[in-house]
CSV table of C-alpha atoms in Angstrom, one decimal:
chain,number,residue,atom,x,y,z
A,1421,UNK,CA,-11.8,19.3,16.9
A,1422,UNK,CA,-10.0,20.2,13.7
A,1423,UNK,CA,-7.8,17.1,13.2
A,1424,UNK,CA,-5.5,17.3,10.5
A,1425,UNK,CA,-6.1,20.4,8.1
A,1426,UNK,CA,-4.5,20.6,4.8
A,1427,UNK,CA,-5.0,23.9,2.1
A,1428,UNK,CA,-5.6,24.0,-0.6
A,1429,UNK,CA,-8.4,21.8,-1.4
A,1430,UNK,CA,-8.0,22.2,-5.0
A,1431,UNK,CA,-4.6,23.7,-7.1
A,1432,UNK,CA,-3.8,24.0,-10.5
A,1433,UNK,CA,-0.1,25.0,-11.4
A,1434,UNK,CA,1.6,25.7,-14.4
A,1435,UNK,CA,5.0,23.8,-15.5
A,1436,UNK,CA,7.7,25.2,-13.8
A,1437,UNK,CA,6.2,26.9,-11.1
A,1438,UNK,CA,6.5,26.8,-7.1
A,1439,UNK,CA,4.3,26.2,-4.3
A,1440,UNK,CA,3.6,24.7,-1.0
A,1441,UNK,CA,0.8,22.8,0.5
A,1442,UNK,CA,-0.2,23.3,4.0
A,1443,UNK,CA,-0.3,20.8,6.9
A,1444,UNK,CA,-1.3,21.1,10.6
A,1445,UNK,CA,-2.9,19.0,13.0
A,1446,UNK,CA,-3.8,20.0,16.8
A,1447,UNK,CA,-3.6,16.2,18.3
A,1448,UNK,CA,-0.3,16.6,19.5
A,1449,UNK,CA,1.4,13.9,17.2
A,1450,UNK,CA,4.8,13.3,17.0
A,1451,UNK,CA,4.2,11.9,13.3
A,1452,UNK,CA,3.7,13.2,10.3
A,1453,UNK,CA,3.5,12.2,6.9
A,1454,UNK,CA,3.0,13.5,3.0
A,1455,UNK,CA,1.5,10.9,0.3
A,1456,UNK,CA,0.4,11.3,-3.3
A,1457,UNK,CA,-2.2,8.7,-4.8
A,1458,UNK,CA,-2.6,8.8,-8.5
A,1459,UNK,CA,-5.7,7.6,-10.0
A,1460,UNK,CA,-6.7,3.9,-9.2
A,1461,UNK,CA,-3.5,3.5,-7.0
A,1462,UNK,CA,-2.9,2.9,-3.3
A,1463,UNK,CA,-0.9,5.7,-1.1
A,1464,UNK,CA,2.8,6.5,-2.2
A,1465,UNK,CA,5.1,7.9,0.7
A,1466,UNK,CA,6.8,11.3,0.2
A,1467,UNK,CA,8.5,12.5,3.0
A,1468,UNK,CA,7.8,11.8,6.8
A,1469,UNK,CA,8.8,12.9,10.3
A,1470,UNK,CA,9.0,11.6,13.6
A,1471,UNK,CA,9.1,15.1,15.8
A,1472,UNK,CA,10.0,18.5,15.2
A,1473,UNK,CA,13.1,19.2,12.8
A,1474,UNK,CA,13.6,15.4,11.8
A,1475,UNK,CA,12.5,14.6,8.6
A,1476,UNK,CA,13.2,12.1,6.2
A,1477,UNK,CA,12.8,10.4,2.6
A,1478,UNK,CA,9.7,8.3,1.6
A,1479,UNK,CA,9.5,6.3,-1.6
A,1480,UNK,CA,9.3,9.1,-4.2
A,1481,UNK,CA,10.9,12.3,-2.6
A,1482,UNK,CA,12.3,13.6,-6.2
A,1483,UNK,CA,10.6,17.1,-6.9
A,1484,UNK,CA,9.8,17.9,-2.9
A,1485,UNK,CA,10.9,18.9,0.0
A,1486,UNK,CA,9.9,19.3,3.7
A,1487,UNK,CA,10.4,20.5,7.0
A,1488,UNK,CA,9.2,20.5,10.2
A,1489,UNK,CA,10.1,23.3,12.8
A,1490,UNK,CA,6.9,22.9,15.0
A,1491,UNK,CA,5.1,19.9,16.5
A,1492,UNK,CA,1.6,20.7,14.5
A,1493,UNK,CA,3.2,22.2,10.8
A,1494,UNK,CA,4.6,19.8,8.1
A,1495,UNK,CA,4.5,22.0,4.8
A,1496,UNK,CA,5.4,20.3,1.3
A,1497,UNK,CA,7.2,22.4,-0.9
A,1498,UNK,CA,7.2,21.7,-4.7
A,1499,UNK,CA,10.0,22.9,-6.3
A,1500,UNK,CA,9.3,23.1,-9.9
A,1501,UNK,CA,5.9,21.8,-10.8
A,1502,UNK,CA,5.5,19.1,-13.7
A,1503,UNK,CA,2.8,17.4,-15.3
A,1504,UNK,CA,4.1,14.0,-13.3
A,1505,UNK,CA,3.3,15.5,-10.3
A,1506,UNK,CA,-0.3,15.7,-10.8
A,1507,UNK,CA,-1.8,13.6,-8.2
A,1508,UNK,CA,-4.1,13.9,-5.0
A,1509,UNK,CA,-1.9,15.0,-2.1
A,1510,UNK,CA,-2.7,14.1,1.8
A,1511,UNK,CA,-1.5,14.4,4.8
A,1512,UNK,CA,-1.7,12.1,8.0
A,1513,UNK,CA,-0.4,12.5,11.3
A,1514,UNK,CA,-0.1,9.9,14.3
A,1515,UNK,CA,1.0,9.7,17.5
A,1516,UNK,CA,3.3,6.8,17.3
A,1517,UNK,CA,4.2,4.7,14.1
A,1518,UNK,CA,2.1,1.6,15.9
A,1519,UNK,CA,-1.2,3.9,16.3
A,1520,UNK,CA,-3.7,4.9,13.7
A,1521,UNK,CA,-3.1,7.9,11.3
A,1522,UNK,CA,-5.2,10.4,10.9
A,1523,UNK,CA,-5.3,11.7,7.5
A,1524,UNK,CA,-6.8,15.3,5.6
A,1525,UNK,CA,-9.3,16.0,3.4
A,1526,UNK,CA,-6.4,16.2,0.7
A,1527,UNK,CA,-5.0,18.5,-2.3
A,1528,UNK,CA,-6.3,17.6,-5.4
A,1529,UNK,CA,-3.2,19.4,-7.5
A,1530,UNK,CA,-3.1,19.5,-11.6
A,1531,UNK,CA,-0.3,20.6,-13.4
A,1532,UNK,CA,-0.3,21.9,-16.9
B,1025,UNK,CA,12.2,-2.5,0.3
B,1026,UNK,CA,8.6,-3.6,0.6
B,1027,UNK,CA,5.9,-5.4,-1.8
B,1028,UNK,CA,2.4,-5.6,-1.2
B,1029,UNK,CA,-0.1,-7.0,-3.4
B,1030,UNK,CA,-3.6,-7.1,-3.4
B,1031,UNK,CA,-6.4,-8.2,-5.6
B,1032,UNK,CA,-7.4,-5.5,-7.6
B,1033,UNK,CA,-11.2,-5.8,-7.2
B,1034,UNK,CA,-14.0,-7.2,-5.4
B,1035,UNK,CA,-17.6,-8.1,-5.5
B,1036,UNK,CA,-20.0,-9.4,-2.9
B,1037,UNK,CA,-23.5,-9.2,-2.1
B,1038,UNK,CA,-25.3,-7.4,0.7
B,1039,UNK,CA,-25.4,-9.0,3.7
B,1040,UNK,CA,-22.6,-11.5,2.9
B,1041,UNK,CA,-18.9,-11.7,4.1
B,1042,UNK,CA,-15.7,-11.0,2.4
B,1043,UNK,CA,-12.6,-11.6,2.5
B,1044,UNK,CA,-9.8,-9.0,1.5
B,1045,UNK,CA,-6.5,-11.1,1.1
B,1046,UNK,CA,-2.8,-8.8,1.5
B,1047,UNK,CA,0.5,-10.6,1.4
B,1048,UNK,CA,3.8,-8.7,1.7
B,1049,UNK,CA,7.7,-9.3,1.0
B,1050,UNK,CA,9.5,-6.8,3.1
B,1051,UNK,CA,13.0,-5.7,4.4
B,1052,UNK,CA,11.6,-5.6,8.0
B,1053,UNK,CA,8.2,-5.8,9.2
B,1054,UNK,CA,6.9,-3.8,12.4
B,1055,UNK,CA,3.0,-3.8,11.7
B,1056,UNK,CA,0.0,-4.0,9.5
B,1057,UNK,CA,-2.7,-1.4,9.1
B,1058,UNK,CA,-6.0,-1.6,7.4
B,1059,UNK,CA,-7.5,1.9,6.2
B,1060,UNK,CA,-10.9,2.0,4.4
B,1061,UNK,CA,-11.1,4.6,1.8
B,1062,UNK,CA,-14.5,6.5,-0.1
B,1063,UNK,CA,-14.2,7.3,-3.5
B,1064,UNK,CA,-13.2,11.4,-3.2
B,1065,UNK,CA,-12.4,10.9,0.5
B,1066,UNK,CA,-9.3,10.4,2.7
B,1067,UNK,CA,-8.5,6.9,4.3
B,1068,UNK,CA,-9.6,6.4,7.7
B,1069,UNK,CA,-8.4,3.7,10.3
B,1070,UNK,CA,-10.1,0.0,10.4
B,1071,UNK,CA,-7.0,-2.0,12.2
B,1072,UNK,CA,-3.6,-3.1,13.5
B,1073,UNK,CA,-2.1,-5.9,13.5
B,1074,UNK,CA,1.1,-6.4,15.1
B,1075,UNK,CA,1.6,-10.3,16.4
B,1076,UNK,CA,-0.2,-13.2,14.7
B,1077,UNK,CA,-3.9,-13.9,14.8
B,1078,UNK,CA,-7.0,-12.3,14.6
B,1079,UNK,CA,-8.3,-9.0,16.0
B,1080,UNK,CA,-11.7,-8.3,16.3
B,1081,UNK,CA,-13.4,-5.1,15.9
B,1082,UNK,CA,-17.4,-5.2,14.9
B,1083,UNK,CA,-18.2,-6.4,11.8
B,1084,UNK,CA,-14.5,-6.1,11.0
B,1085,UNK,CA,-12.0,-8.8,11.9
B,1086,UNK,CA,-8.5,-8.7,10.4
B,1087,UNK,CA,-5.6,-11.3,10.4
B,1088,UNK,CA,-2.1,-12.1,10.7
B,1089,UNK,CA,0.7,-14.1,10.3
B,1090,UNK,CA,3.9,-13.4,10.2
B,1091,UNK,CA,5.6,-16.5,9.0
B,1092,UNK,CA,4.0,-16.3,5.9
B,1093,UNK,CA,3.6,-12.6,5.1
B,1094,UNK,CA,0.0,-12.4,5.0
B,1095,UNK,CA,-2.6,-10.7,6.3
B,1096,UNK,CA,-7.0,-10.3,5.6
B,1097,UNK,CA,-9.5,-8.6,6.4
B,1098,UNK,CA,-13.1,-10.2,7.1
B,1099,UNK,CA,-16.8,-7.6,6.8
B,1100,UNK,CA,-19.5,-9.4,8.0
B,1101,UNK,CA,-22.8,-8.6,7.1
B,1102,UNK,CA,-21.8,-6.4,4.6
B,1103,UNK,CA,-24.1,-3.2,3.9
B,1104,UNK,CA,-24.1,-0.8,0.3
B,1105,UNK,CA,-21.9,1.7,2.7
B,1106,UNK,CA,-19.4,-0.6,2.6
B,1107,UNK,CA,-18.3,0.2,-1.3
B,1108,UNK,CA,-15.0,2.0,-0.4
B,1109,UNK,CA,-11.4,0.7,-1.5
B,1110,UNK,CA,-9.4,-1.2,1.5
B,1111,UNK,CA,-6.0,-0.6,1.9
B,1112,UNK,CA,-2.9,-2.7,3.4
B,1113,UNK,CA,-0.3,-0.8,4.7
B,1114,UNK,CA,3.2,-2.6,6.2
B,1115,UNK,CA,5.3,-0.8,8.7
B,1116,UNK,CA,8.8,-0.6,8.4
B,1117,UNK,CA,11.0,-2.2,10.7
B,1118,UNK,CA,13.8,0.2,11.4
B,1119,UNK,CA,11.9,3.9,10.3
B,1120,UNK,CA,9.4,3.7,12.5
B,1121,UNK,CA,7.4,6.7,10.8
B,1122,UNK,CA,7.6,4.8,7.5
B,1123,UNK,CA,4.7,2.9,6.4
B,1124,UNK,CA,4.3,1.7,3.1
B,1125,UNK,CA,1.2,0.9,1.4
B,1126,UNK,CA,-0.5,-1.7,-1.5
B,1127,UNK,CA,-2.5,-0.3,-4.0
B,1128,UNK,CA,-6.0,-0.9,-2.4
B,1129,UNK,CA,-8.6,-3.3,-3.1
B,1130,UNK,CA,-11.9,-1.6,-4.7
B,1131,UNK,CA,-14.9,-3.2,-3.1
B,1132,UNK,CA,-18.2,-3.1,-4.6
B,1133,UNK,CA,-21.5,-4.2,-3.0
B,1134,UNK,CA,-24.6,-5.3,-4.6
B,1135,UNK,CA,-27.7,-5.7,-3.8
């Protein structure tokens, strides 16, 4: 009963470069989200999707991008790493936007 | 666009109740969630609150209404593992995959 699995657990990055954190989840949900919570702050909304291949823009999509080609993936690709986008990174999936989301462990991402 | 606000910090004592107070100016408004949150851990699911009133759940109760954008949540009989931050999160409502969330409320219990 794996839930939502994100990896890595931990990253560090140096300006400039590229990577991509991994999301799956085996519930079946037709939603799935990215968020990034910087110290003492609630959750900030990156990109989310509603079903395979529809994705859309949260409050602070600048610097990454998503897609979704299967039901249980949602990767988050950074495309040039800065300092800014140090944060704690998670993941949640639910099965409608009125039910509960299920969130990972998290990626706790530093940039230097 | 939405705005939630929540007070910062709390403190109560074991064994006493609190109340965790969320109001909200938004664009459209399809639901409220409460998610409980561990320092170091990921936020887990208390409630939902779509129509006015309260809801139930356990020590946990958590209210609505509508008309005046604002929404609480109620622990009873509070216990030490109930230190975590509380977070209020608004649904949006025309993206129905877009929730949107305040900045949490840290609450610390004391002996």
């Amino acid at each position: 009963n794996a839930g939502v699995t994100q990896t890595p657990k931990f990253q560090v990055l140096k300006t400039g470069q590229s990577m991509t954190l991994q999301c799956a989840q085996d519930m079946n949900h037709e939603y799935m989200s990215w968020y990034r919570q910087d110290p003492g702050m609630g959750l900030r909304l990156i990109h989310y999707s509603v079903g395979a291949g529809i994705t859309d823009q949260g409050e602070v999509p600048n610097g990454y991008n998503v897609s979704r080609s299967t039901t249980e993936d949602f990767p988050l690709r950074l495309l040039s790493a800065a300092p800014s986008q140090t944060s704690v990174y998670f993941c949640a999936s639910s099965r409608t936007g009125a039910t509960e989301a299920f969130f990972g462990q998290g990626t706790r991402l530093t940039v230097v | 666009g939405q705005n939630i606000d929540q007070p910062t910090e709390m403190t109560a004592t074991e064994g006493a109740i609190v109340q965790i107070n969320c109001t909200y100016q938004t664009s459209g408004f399809n639901g409220l969630f409460w998610y409980q949150q561990h320092a170091g851990e990921a936020p887990t699911f208390l409630s939902y609150n779509v129509l006015d009133g309260l809801e139930e759940k356990g020590r946990f109760s958590s209210f609505l209404s509508r008309s005046k954008g604002y929404s609480y949540l109620l622990l009873k009989e509070l216990q030490m593992k109930d230190s975590a931050s509380y977070l209020c999160a608004v649904r949006d409502g025309t993206n129905a995959g877009k929730s949107t969330f305040g900045d949490g409320t840290t609450l610390t219990v004391k002996p």
